[in-house]
Amino acid sequence: MQSASKSGEGLADRLSSGGQESVTLQAARDVNLLAAQDTTQQTGSNSSTNASLGVGFGLGGTQNGFTLELAASGSKGNVNGNSVTNQNTEVSAADTLSITSGRDTNLIGAVASGNTVDADVGRNLTVTSPQDTNTYNSQQDSAGFQASICV
């Protein structure tokens, strides 16, 4: 038999209990079984510049003489990404899983299983499944010019 008892709150995150015959979770106030969160952050930036100068000479046709070629360009950008992956907390009993709380029992990203599951909850029982999230933002800007001047 596996047992956990506290006078205040019982809190577990990324707990994995593996099939003991009987498991008891007991708290005078709240029992909180919460998913652990793996967080990943990605950031990056880039930039480039380019400039060129050219001189040409032409005879015949509509324009004769020197030509000056000018060009410049630049670009910059950045990326930001965040992801949160929830890892469920698992509590299982081969026979009986007992959960007793004086106030609330919260299973937020948690799996509680057994042949028999007894829950004596003083106030509220909350069972939710938090969703994984991914956000990714990218911004790229560029500008340039080119001029051809006949001299």
Coordinates of C-alpha atoms in Angstrom, one line a residue:
M1 CA 0.0 0.0 0.0
Q2 CA 1.3 3.4 -0.9
S3 CA 0.0 6.4 1.1
A4 CA 0.6 10.2 1.0
S5 CA -0.8 12.3 3.7
K6 CA -0.4 16.0 4.6
S7 CA -2.0 18.3 7.1
G8 CA -2.3 21.1 4.4
E9 CA -2.3 20.7 0.7
G10 CA -1.1 17.7 -1.4
L11 CA 0.6 18.8 -4.6
A12 CA 2.1 16.6 -7.2
D13 CA 3.5 17.5 -10.6
R14 CA 4.8 14.9 -13.1
L15 CA 4.2 12.1 -10.6
S16 CA 4.1 8.6 -11.9
S17 CA 2.8 6.0 -9.6
G18 CA 3.1 2.5 -11.0
G19 CA 0.4 0.1 -10.1
Q20 CA 0.7 -0.4 -6.3
E21 CA -2.0 -2.6 -4.9
S22 CA -3.6 0.3 -3.1
V23 CA -2.8 4.0 -3.2
T24 CA -4.1 6.7 -0.8
L25 CA -3.8 10.4 -1.3
Q26 CA -5.0 12.5 1.6
A27 CA -4.9 16.2 2.5
A28 CA -6.6 18.3 5.1
R29 CA -7.2 21.1 2.5
D30 CA -6.5 20.5 -1.2
V31 CA -5.2 17.6 -3.3
N32 CA -3.7 19.0 -6.5
L33 CA -2.4 16.6 -9.2
L34 CA -1.0 18.9 -12.0
A35 CA 0.6 18.3 -15.3
A36 CA 4.3 19.3 -15.6
Q37 CA 5.0 21.7 -18.3
D38 CA 8.0 21.6 -20.6
T39 CA 8.7 25.0 -22.1
T40 CA 10.8 25.7 -25.2
Q41 CA 11.7 29.2 -26.4
Q42 CA 13.3 30.0 -29.8
T43 CA 14.7 33.4 -30.8
G44 CA 16.8 34.4 -33.7
S45 CA 17.7 37.3 -36.0
N46 CA 19.4 38.0 -39.3
S47 CA 20.6 40.9 -41.3
S48 CA 22.4 41.5 -44.6
T49 CA 23.7 44.5 -46.6
N50 CA 24.9 44.8 -50.1
A51 CA 26.3 47.7 -52.2
S52 CA 27.7 47.8 -55.7
L53 CA 29.3 50.4 -58.0
G54 CA 29.9 50.0 -61.7
V55 CA 31.2 52.1 -64.5
G56 CA 30.4 51.5 -68.2
F57 CA 31.4 53.1 -71.4
G58 CA 29.4 53.0 -74.6
L59 CA 29.9 54.3 -78.2
G60 CA 27.2 54.4 -80.8
G61 CA 23.5 54.3 -80.4
T62 CA 21.4 56.9 -78.6
Q63 CA 23.8 57.4 -75.7
N64 CA 27.6 57.8 -75.9
G65 CA 29.9 58.1 -73.0
F66 CA 30.3 56.9 -69.4
T67 CA 27.5 55.3 -67.3
L68 CA 27.7 55.1 -63.5
E69 CA 25.8 52.2 -61.9
L70 CA 24.9 52.4 -58.2
A71 CA 23.0 49.8 -56.2
A72 CA 22.4 49.1 -52.5
S73 CA 20.2 46.8 -50.5
G74 CA 19.6 45.7 -47.0
S75 CA 17.5 43.3 -45.1
K76 CA 16.8 42.3 -41.5
G77 CA 14.6 39.9 -39.6
N78 CA 13.8 38.2 -36.4
V79 CA 11.9 35.1 -35.2
N80 CA 10.3 34.3 -31.8
G81 CA 8.7 31.0 -30.9
N82 CA 7.4 29.5 -27.7
S83 CA 5.9 26.1 -27.0
V84 CA 4.5 24.6 -23.9
T85 CA 4.0 20.8 -23.7
N86 CA 2.1 19.3 -20.9
Q87 CA 3.2 16.0 -19.4
N88 CA 0.4 14.2 -17.5
T89 CA 0.7 13.2 -13.9
E90 CA -0.3 9.6 -13.5
V91 CA -1.5 7.9 -10.3
S92 CA -2.6 4.3 -10.6
A93 CA -3.5 1.5 -8.2
A94 CA -3.9 -2.2 -9.1
D95 CA -6.8 -2.4 -6.7
T96 CA -8.0 0.8 -4.9
L97 CA -7.1 4.4 -5.4
S98 CA -8.4 6.6 -2.5
I99 CA -8.3 10.4 -2.7
T100 CA -9.5 12.4 0.3
S101 CA -9.4 16.2 0.6
G102 CA -10.9 18.6 3.1
R103 CA -11.5 21.2 0.5
D104 CA -10.8 20.8 -3.3
T105 CA -9.4 18.0 -5.4
N106 CA -7.9 19.2 -8.7
L107 CA -6.8 16.9 -11.5
I108 CA -5.3 19.3 -14.0
G109 CA -3.5 17.2 -16.6
A110 CA -3.7 14.2 -14.4
V111 CA -4.8 10.6 -14.8
A112 CA -6.1 8.8 -11.7
S113 CA -6.9 5.1 -12.2
G114 CA -7.5 1.9 -10.3
N115 CA -9.9 -1.1 -10.3
T116 CA -11.8 1.1 -7.8
V117 CA -11.4 4.8 -7.4
D118 CA -12.8 6.4 -4.2
A119 CA -12.9 10.2 -3.9
D120 CA -14.1 11.9 -0.7
V121 CA -13.9 15.6 -1.7
G122 CA -14.9 18.3 0.8
R123 CA -15.9 21.0 -1.8
N124 CA -15.0 20.9 -5.5
L125 CA -13.7 18.3 -7.8
T126 CA -12.1 19.8 -10.9
V127 CA -10.8 17.6 -13.8
T128 CA -9.3 19.4 -16.8
S129 CA -6.9 18.6 -19.6
P130 CA -4.6 21.6 -20.4
Q131 CA -3.7 21.9 -24.1
D132 CA -0.2 22.2 -25.5
T133 CA 0.5 25.6 -27.1
N134 CA 2.8 26.8 -29.8
T135 CA 3.3 30.3 -31.0
Y136 CA 5.7 31.4 -33.7
N137 CA 6.3 34.9 -35.0
S138 CA 8.6 35.9 -37.9
Q139 CA 9.2 39.3 -39.4
Q140 CA 11.5 40.0 -42.4
D141 CA 12.0 43.4 -43.9
S142 CA 14.1 44.4 -46.9
A143 CA 14.8 47.5 -49.0
G144 CA 17.0 48.5 -51.9
F145 CA 17.6 50.9 -54.7
Q146 CA 19.4 51.1 -58.0
A147 CA 20.4 54.0 -60.2
S148 CA 22.0 54.4 -63.6
I149 CA 23.5 57.8 -64.3
C150 CA 24.8 58.8 -67.7
V151 CA 27.8 61.1 -67.5

